[in-house]
XYZ file of C-alpha atoms in Angstrom:
438
model
C 6.193 -2.172 -2.138
C 4.252 -1.332 0.982
C 5.406 -0.240 4.384
C 7.108 -2.605 6.771
C 9.329 -4.157 4.133
C 13.048 -4.362 4.463
C 15.605 -4.030 1.700
C 18.568 -6.406 1.409
C 20.837 -3.637 2.627
C 18.990 -3.742 5.956
C 19.602 -7.468 6.375
C 22.892 -8.826 7.650
C 23.985 -12.423 8.259
C 23.463 -13.235 11.903
C 24.225 -16.057 14.274
C 20.877 -17.241 15.574
C 20.318 -18.991 18.879
C 18.017 -21.741 17.671
C 20.583 -24.299 16.440
C 23.979 -25.285 17.741
C 26.781 -27.416 16.376
C 28.291 -27.648 12.879
C 26.114 -27.586 9.783
C 25.394 -30.886 8.107
C 26.026 -31.053 4.379
C 24.643 -33.153 1.597
C 28.175 -34.504 1.196
C 28.622 -37.355 -1.236
C 25.359 -38.899 -0.196
C 23.206 -37.800 -3.095
C 25.501 -36.380 -5.715
C 27.638 -33.344 -6.578
C 25.453 -30.424 -5.493
C 26.044 -26.912 -6.729
C 29.416 -25.380 -5.938
C 30.490 -21.736 -5.679
C 30.946 -21.319 -9.435
C 27.383 -22.360 -10.112
C 26.010 -20.009 -7.485
C 27.469 -17.083 -9.406
C 25.319 -18.058 -12.396
C 21.932 -17.990 -10.718
C 19.399 -15.792 -12.449
C 18.628 -12.255 -13.383
C 16.835 -9.680 -11.245
C 17.980 -11.340 -8.025
C 20.263 -10.553 -5.131
C 21.945 -13.141 -2.929
C 23.405 -11.655 0.249
C 23.290 -8.242 -1.405
C 25.131 -9.259 -4.593
C 23.308 -9.092 -7.918
C 23.361 -12.298 -9.980
C 22.376 -12.155 -13.622
C 22.369 -15.555 -15.335
C 19.580 -17.977 -16.082
C 19.479 -21.542 -14.790
C 17.711 -24.591 -16.178
C 16.544 -27.409 -13.923
C 19.003 -29.657 -15.762
C 21.824 -27.459 -14.397
C 20.856 -28.159 -10.766
C 22.090 -31.775 -10.607
C 18.726 -33.079 -9.485
C 17.971 -36.787 -9.193
C 16.446 -38.589 -12.207
C 13.216 -39.036 -10.243
C 12.834 -35.307 -9.618
C 13.782 -34.444 -13.206
C 11.095 -36.816 -14.505
C 8.503 -35.122 -12.282
C 9.582 -31.654 -13.447
C 9.645 -32.746 -17.099
C 6.136 -34.164 -16.690
C 4.925 -30.686 -15.689
C 6.628 -29.241 -18.773
C 9.060 -27.006 -16.872
C 12.561 -26.323 -18.191
C 13.659 -22.947 -16.841
C 14.027 -22.441 -13.095
C 12.559 -19.208 -11.780
C 14.944 -16.815 -10.008
C 13.872 -17.784 -6.496
C 14.209 -21.483 -7.373
C 17.643 -21.028 -8.923
C 18.741 -19.010 -5.918
C 17.333 -21.165 -3.111
C 17.607 -24.786 -4.274
C 21.421 -25.102 -4.111
C 21.555 -23.676 -0.585
C 18.700 -25.852 0.641
C 20.508 -28.889 -0.738
C 23.485 -27.957 1.462
C 21.212 -27.536 4.509
C 21.661 -23.766 4.696
C 19.147 -21.435 6.311
C 17.377 -19.290 3.714
C 15.270 -16.133 3.943
C 13.737 -15.285 0.578
C 11.699 -12.289 -0.498
C 9.992 -12.871 -3.827
C 6.852 -11.572 -5.545
C 3.703 -13.667 -5.542
C 3.588 -16.242 -8.336
C 7.354 -16.725 -8.759
C 7.509 -20.436 -7.952
C 8.383 -20.368 -4.263
C 6.867 -23.806 -3.575
C 9.296 -25.591 -5.891
C 12.153 -23.537 -4.425
C 11.819 -25.369 -1.111
C 9.810 -28.368 -2.303
C 12.439 -29.786 -4.662
C 15.177 -29.974 -1.974
C 12.705 -31.282 0.605
C 11.655 -34.151 -1.654
C 15.282 -34.819 -2.634
C 16.239 -35.122 1.043
C 13.288 -37.374 1.935
C 14.215 -41.031 2.515
C 11.681 -43.321 0.781
C 12.429 -45.980 3.404
C 11.994 -43.570 6.304
C 9.090 -43.668 8.739
C 9.651 -40.334 10.534
C 8.635 -36.796 9.606
C 11.791 -35.079 8.312
C 10.288 -32.200 6.328
C 7.740 -29.684 7.628
C 6.033 -26.806 5.802
C 3.897 -24.299 7.720
C 1.339 -22.199 5.835
C -1.073 -19.525 7.106
C -4.253 -20.813 5.442
C -5.888 -24.103 4.620
C -6.100 -23.271 0.918
C -2.385 -22.566 0.667
C -1.503 -25.683 2.669
C -3.569 -27.852 0.318
C -1.950 -26.307 -2.752
C 1.551 -26.858 -1.352
C 0.714 -30.492 -0.607
C -0.567 -30.987 -4.162
C 2.618 -29.537 -5.662
C 4.813 -31.655 -3.399
C 2.869 -34.748 -4.423
C 3.534 -33.871 -8.069
C 7.251 -33.734 -7.242
C 6.999 -37.151 -5.530
C 5.362 -38.746 -8.574
C 8.412 -40.854 -9.444
C 9.976 -41.101 -5.993
C 8.086 -44.085 -4.644
C 7.784 -44.338 -0.894
C 7.807 -40.593 -0.148
C 4.494 -39.675 1.460
C 3.010 -36.215 2.099
C 0.200 -35.324 4.508
C -1.707 -32.057 4.904
C -3.030 -31.000 8.331
C -5.474 -28.100 8.624
C -8.510 -27.039 10.590
C -12.000 -27.603 9.244
C -11.310 -31.245 8.395
C -12.102 -34.099 10.834
C -8.992 -34.718 12.916
C -9.611 -38.486 12.957
C -9.126 -38.611 9.195
C -5.794 -36.825 9.560
C -4.714 -39.204 12.342
C -5.276 -42.140 9.979
C -3.085 -40.430 7.367
C -0.363 -39.811 9.946
C -0.354 -43.514 10.820
C 0.917 -44.162 7.270
C 4.244 -42.611 8.388
C 4.660 -39.619 6.043
C 8.113 -38.094 5.633
C 6.701 -34.640 4.762
C 3.958 -32.739 6.594
C 2.293 -29.548 5.359
C 0.216 -27.851 8.040
C -1.379 -24.742 9.408
C 0.166 -23.889 12.805
C -3.021 -24.228 14.864
C -3.956 -27.684 13.618
C -0.370 -28.913 13.889
C -0.336 -27.869 17.555
C -3.591 -29.825 18.044
C -1.820 -32.951 16.769
C 1.250 -32.257 18.893
C -0.916 -32.031 22.025
C -2.655 -35.296 21.071
C 0.750 -36.872 20.394
C -0.454 -37.977 16.972
C 2.558 -36.421 15.232
C 6.222 -36.331 16.252
C 8.531 -33.530 15.180
C 11.731 -34.587 16.953
C 13.265 -35.972 13.724
C 12.404 -32.991 11.504
C 15.444 -31.722 9.588
C 14.016 -29.020 7.319
C 11.319 -26.505 8.249
C 9.799 -23.947 5.879
C 7.536 -21.032 6.755
C 5.663 -20.125 3.572
C 3.953 -16.723 3.353
C 5.791 -16.067 6.609
C 4.724 -12.428 6.876
C 1.039 -13.252 6.635
C 1.322 -16.209 9.008
C 2.912 -14.107 11.745
C 0.563 -11.184 11.068
C -2.416 -13.520 11.608
C -1.280 -14.150 15.177
C 0.532 -17.466 14.828
C 3.777 -16.216 16.393
C 3.450 -18.288 19.593
C 2.452 -21.449 17.749
C 5.307 -21.038 15.256
C 7.929 -20.533 17.964
C 6.598 -23.463 19.988
C 6.757 -25.686 16.910
C 10.320 -24.603 16.092
C 11.357 -25.350 19.683
C 10.126 -28.955 19.313
C 12.745 -29.902 16.693
C 16.198 -30.623 18.157
C 17.348 -32.323 14.933
C 16.542 -29.333 12.741
C 19.308 -28.622 10.252
C 17.840 -25.682 8.371
C 14.964 -23.233 8.322
C 13.608 -21.523 5.235
C 11.324 -18.496 5.252
C 9.563 -17.373 2.075
C 7.507 -14.228 1.786
C 6.407 -11.509 -0.591
C 7.389 -8.958 2.068
C 9.843 -8.994 4.973
C 8.155 -7.689 8.110
C 9.594 -6.950 11.536
C 8.081 -10.177 12.867
C 9.756 -12.212 10.119
C 13.081 -10.606 11.001
C 12.574 -11.444 14.684
C 12.033 -15.139 13.903
C 15.068 -15.106 11.631
C 17.224 -13.539 14.336
C 16.376 -16.219 16.882
C 16.040 -19.351 14.770
C 18.316 -18.912 11.753
C 22.097 -18.963 11.606
C 23.940 -16.984 8.933
C 20.949 -17.240 6.585
C 21.376 -16.858 2.855
C 19.328 -13.787 1.946
C 17.635 -13.950 -1.445
C 15.683 -11.066 -2.913
C 13.919 -11.398 -6.246
C 13.106 -7.961 -7.592
C 9.634 -7.514 -9.076
C 10.786 -5.945 -12.305
C 11.528 -6.775 -15.918
C 10.794 -10.411 -16.667
C 10.027 -11.333 -13.049
C 7.415 -8.649 -12.638
C 3.940 -9.909 -13.484
C 2.605 -8.274 -16.653
C -0.459 -6.587 -15.197
C -2.269 -3.566 -16.611
C -3.768 -1.663 -13.680
C -6.790 0.612 -13.991
C -9.010 2.720 -11.759
C -12.555 3.746 -12.608
C -14.623 6.360 -10.804
C -18.119 4.890 -10.582
C -21.234 5.398 -8.464
C -21.650 2.771 -5.749
C -24.883 1.418 -7.171
C -23.262 1.078 -10.610
C -20.267 -0.996 -9.496
C -21.756 -4.384 -10.369
C -22.918 -3.332 -13.823
C -19.563 -1.662 -14.483
C -17.746 -4.846 -13.518
C -19.932 -6.958 -15.825
C -19.440 -4.450 -18.642
C -15.667 -4.604 -18.243
C -15.763 -8.399 -18.227
C -17.674 -8.437 -21.493
C -15.470 -5.753 -23.051
C -12.299 -7.651 -22.144
C -13.704 -11.087 -22.914
C -12.621 -12.323 -19.471
C -13.595 -15.932 -18.748
C -11.867 -16.332 -15.376
C -12.088 -13.467 -12.893
C -11.461 -12.957 -9.177
C -13.296 -10.117 -7.426
C -12.132 -8.948 -3.991
C -14.285 -7.477 -1.243
C -13.247 -6.180 2.169
C -15.975 -7.924 4.159
C -17.766 -11.267 4.286
C -21.122 -9.499 3.945
C -20.065 -7.702 0.766
C -18.641 -10.943 -0.624
C -22.044 -12.622 -0.215
C -23.850 -9.570 -1.608
C -21.688 -9.290 -4.731
C -21.966 -13.032 -5.348
C -25.767 -12.753 -5.275
C -25.826 -9.668 -7.524
C -23.644 -11.367 -10.139
C -25.820 -14.496 -10.088
C -28.865 -12.267 -10.700
C -27.091 -11.140 -13.875
C -26.585 -14.761 -15.010
C -22.857 -14.762 -14.216
C -21.629 -18.163 -12.968
C -20.150 -17.196 -9.632
C -19.468 -18.325 -6.049
C -17.885 -16.631 -3.037
C -15.403 -17.733 -0.390
C -14.738 -16.284 3.055
C -13.967 -17.440 6.573
C -17.577 -18.234 7.550
C -18.066 -20.711 4.700
C -17.359 -24.350 5.558
C -13.975 -25.593 4.446
C -15.325 -28.426 2.300
C -17.585 -25.936 0.495
C -14.658 -23.571 -0.086
C -12.533 -26.383 -1.478
C -15.333 -27.454 -3.815
C -15.777 -23.853 -4.986
C -12.056 -23.441 -5.674
C -11.980 -26.692 -7.631
C -14.954 -25.603 -9.731
C -13.194 -22.306 -10.430
C -9.999 -24.115 -11.458
C -12.020 -26.428 -13.696
C -13.567 -23.455 -15.515
C -17.078 -24.119 -14.187
C -17.229 -20.670 -12.576
C -16.517 -17.433 -14.381
C -16.104 -15.355 -11.217
C -14.710 -16.140 -7.781
C -15.578 -13.521 -5.148
C -13.291 -13.559 -2.110
C -12.069 -11.788 0.986
C -8.334 -11.194 1.336
C -7.785 -13.841 4.016
C -9.730 -16.533 2.148
C -7.832 -15.911 -1.088
C -4.360 -15.664 0.422
C -1.966 -18.040 -1.313
C -4.312 -19.079 -4.117
C -2.186 -20.531 -6.897
C -4.264 -20.327 -10.071
C -2.185 -19.484 -13.110
C -4.748 -18.455 -15.713
C -6.840 -15.723 -14.080
C -7.691 -13.185 -16.779
C -8.502 -10.242 -14.533
C -8.827 -9.126 -10.925
C -11.453 -6.657 -9.729
C -11.029 -4.676 -6.535
C -14.746 -4.236 -5.900
C -13.685 -2.599 -2.646
C -10.441 -0.639 -2.401
C -8.221 -2.738 -0.077
C -7.465 -1.535 3.435
C -3.739 -2.330 3.260
C -1.041 -1.755 0.638
C 0.027 -5.396 0.874
C -3.534 -6.539 0.202
C -3.458 -4.663 -3.105
C -0.177 -6.319 -4.089
C -1.436 -9.801 -3.237
C -4.781 -9.211 -4.934
C -3.445 -8.148 -8.299
C -0.799 -10.893 -8.070
C -3.567 -13.436 -8.773
C -3.407 -12.403 -12.452
C -0.512 -11.851 -14.867
C 1.040 -15.230 -14.003
C 2.834 -17.822 -16.101
C 4.096 -15.119 -18.509
C 0.551 -14.062 -19.376
C -0.688 -10.486 -19.385
C -3.290 -9.752 -16.748
C -5.565 -6.857 -15.869
C -6.560 -5.364 -12.527
C -9.472 -2.954 -12.130
C -10.198 -0.952 -8.988
C -13.683 0.519 -8.713
C -13.730 3.799 -6.777
C -16.977 5.373 -5.594
C -16.097 7.617 -2.621
C -13.527 10.270 -1.768
C -12.180 7.971 0.965
C -11.609 5.181 -1.564
C -9.947 7.602 -3.966
C -7.543 8.851 -1.290
C -6.829 5.276 -0.232
C -5.988 4.195 -3.797
C -3.763 7.263 -4.275
C -1.892 6.215 -1.144
C -1.518 2.648 -2.454
C -0.183 3.932 -5.776
C 2.401 6.172 -4.084
C 3.570 3.543 -1.599
C 3.757 0.611 -4.004
C 5.131 2.536 -6.971
C 2.580 0.857 -9.234
C 1.255 2.632 -12.311
C -2.527 2.715 -11.993
C -4.187 4.350 -14.986
C -7.416 6.302 -14.541
C -9.880 5.328 -17.274
C -13.548 5.891 -18.158
C -16.056 4.804 -20.753
C -16.371 7.183 -23.702
C -19.547 7.819 -25.713
C -18.726 4.851 -27.950
C -18.659 2.560 -24.928
C -14.891 2.064 -25.087
C -12.351 2.634 -22.352
C -10.217 5.742 -22.625
C -7.573 7.182 -20.350
C -8.395 10.203 -18.265
C -5.832 12.989 -18.506
C -3.402 13.669 -15.668
C -2.542 10.087 -14.723
C 0.455 9.705 -12.459
């Protein structure tokens, strides 16, 4: 993984300053939650407080309510992912959790299942809050939480984000939701307008915590956390653990359970990674050729700038490829419509900047193209993590046209430990490996 990450050995349980008094427990209120014996049986490729746990867990083993089990069964899920098996029992006991897990490992259900279980269908106050760095991720989290609420009548979820009329959100808040999913900036807008109250919130989750803090939301996040005197637990989920994440943990968590899901063996996405040396003016044609060769019907292409995103989108359309782009300058409603068309299979290619695509949860992406070599190691990890999900094999191609890009990709390969194979087209028009791959 890239720089700035922290291994479990560097983390130690701490006593934070954000919460005082004894921990509440789920007691006998909702059933016999997981005891110590069960915690020893969590899942493979995972560490909890530095100890490796190696067993698999089914949702049926987690003593969930019939309503939640019906919702999970409806989605066809049986086996809990490692991060879910590790986090759910501790969330049910109101413990603080800090979890590091690769992209696409089911983090939303890891905190969403306990949050919905704890929600009182008769309640009229916000008791569960999820903060996300981008509008797209916030919307996806809300949709997954609503799926979990399918058979728990009376539990309402609202999503608050910028780019949508605030009056519409105020009307939704008047319906007294128990769970709010929000971006920090828009939530602070509602707090200042006094259209949402957070004084009864019990569980708070920071999803994609590293990215959220890196985007400059530190002050908003800390202000929000300071508004919740009834908070019982705080969960932080991230693909990487940055210094800023550790700082928030130090202040606002108390003896957090530290969960690390290793990105290897069955948890590691099955992604074949390739690099191709290609002239700049041949990048588009090379990308189209690779799409045809691989038979890829659903592709995401990443660019470093908004201008290049628009340019590549136009060039692909000129080649009769169904395609649209998303970036920060495109109106939110247009971005949402584009993402829905991509999910529905109406678009073959989605072109995106890193910020716009952060947190996208689309399980059946055939391939990812790095049209531009990413500027950061973490960007590469998050980009290729869009494919190879749901136990499917994916492919990631990086198109290199300058010495600077080549050096940058070499640095990414060394720092992430990923195997990136150098390939080229042979005379027969087939891909072949170039000798000397590392």
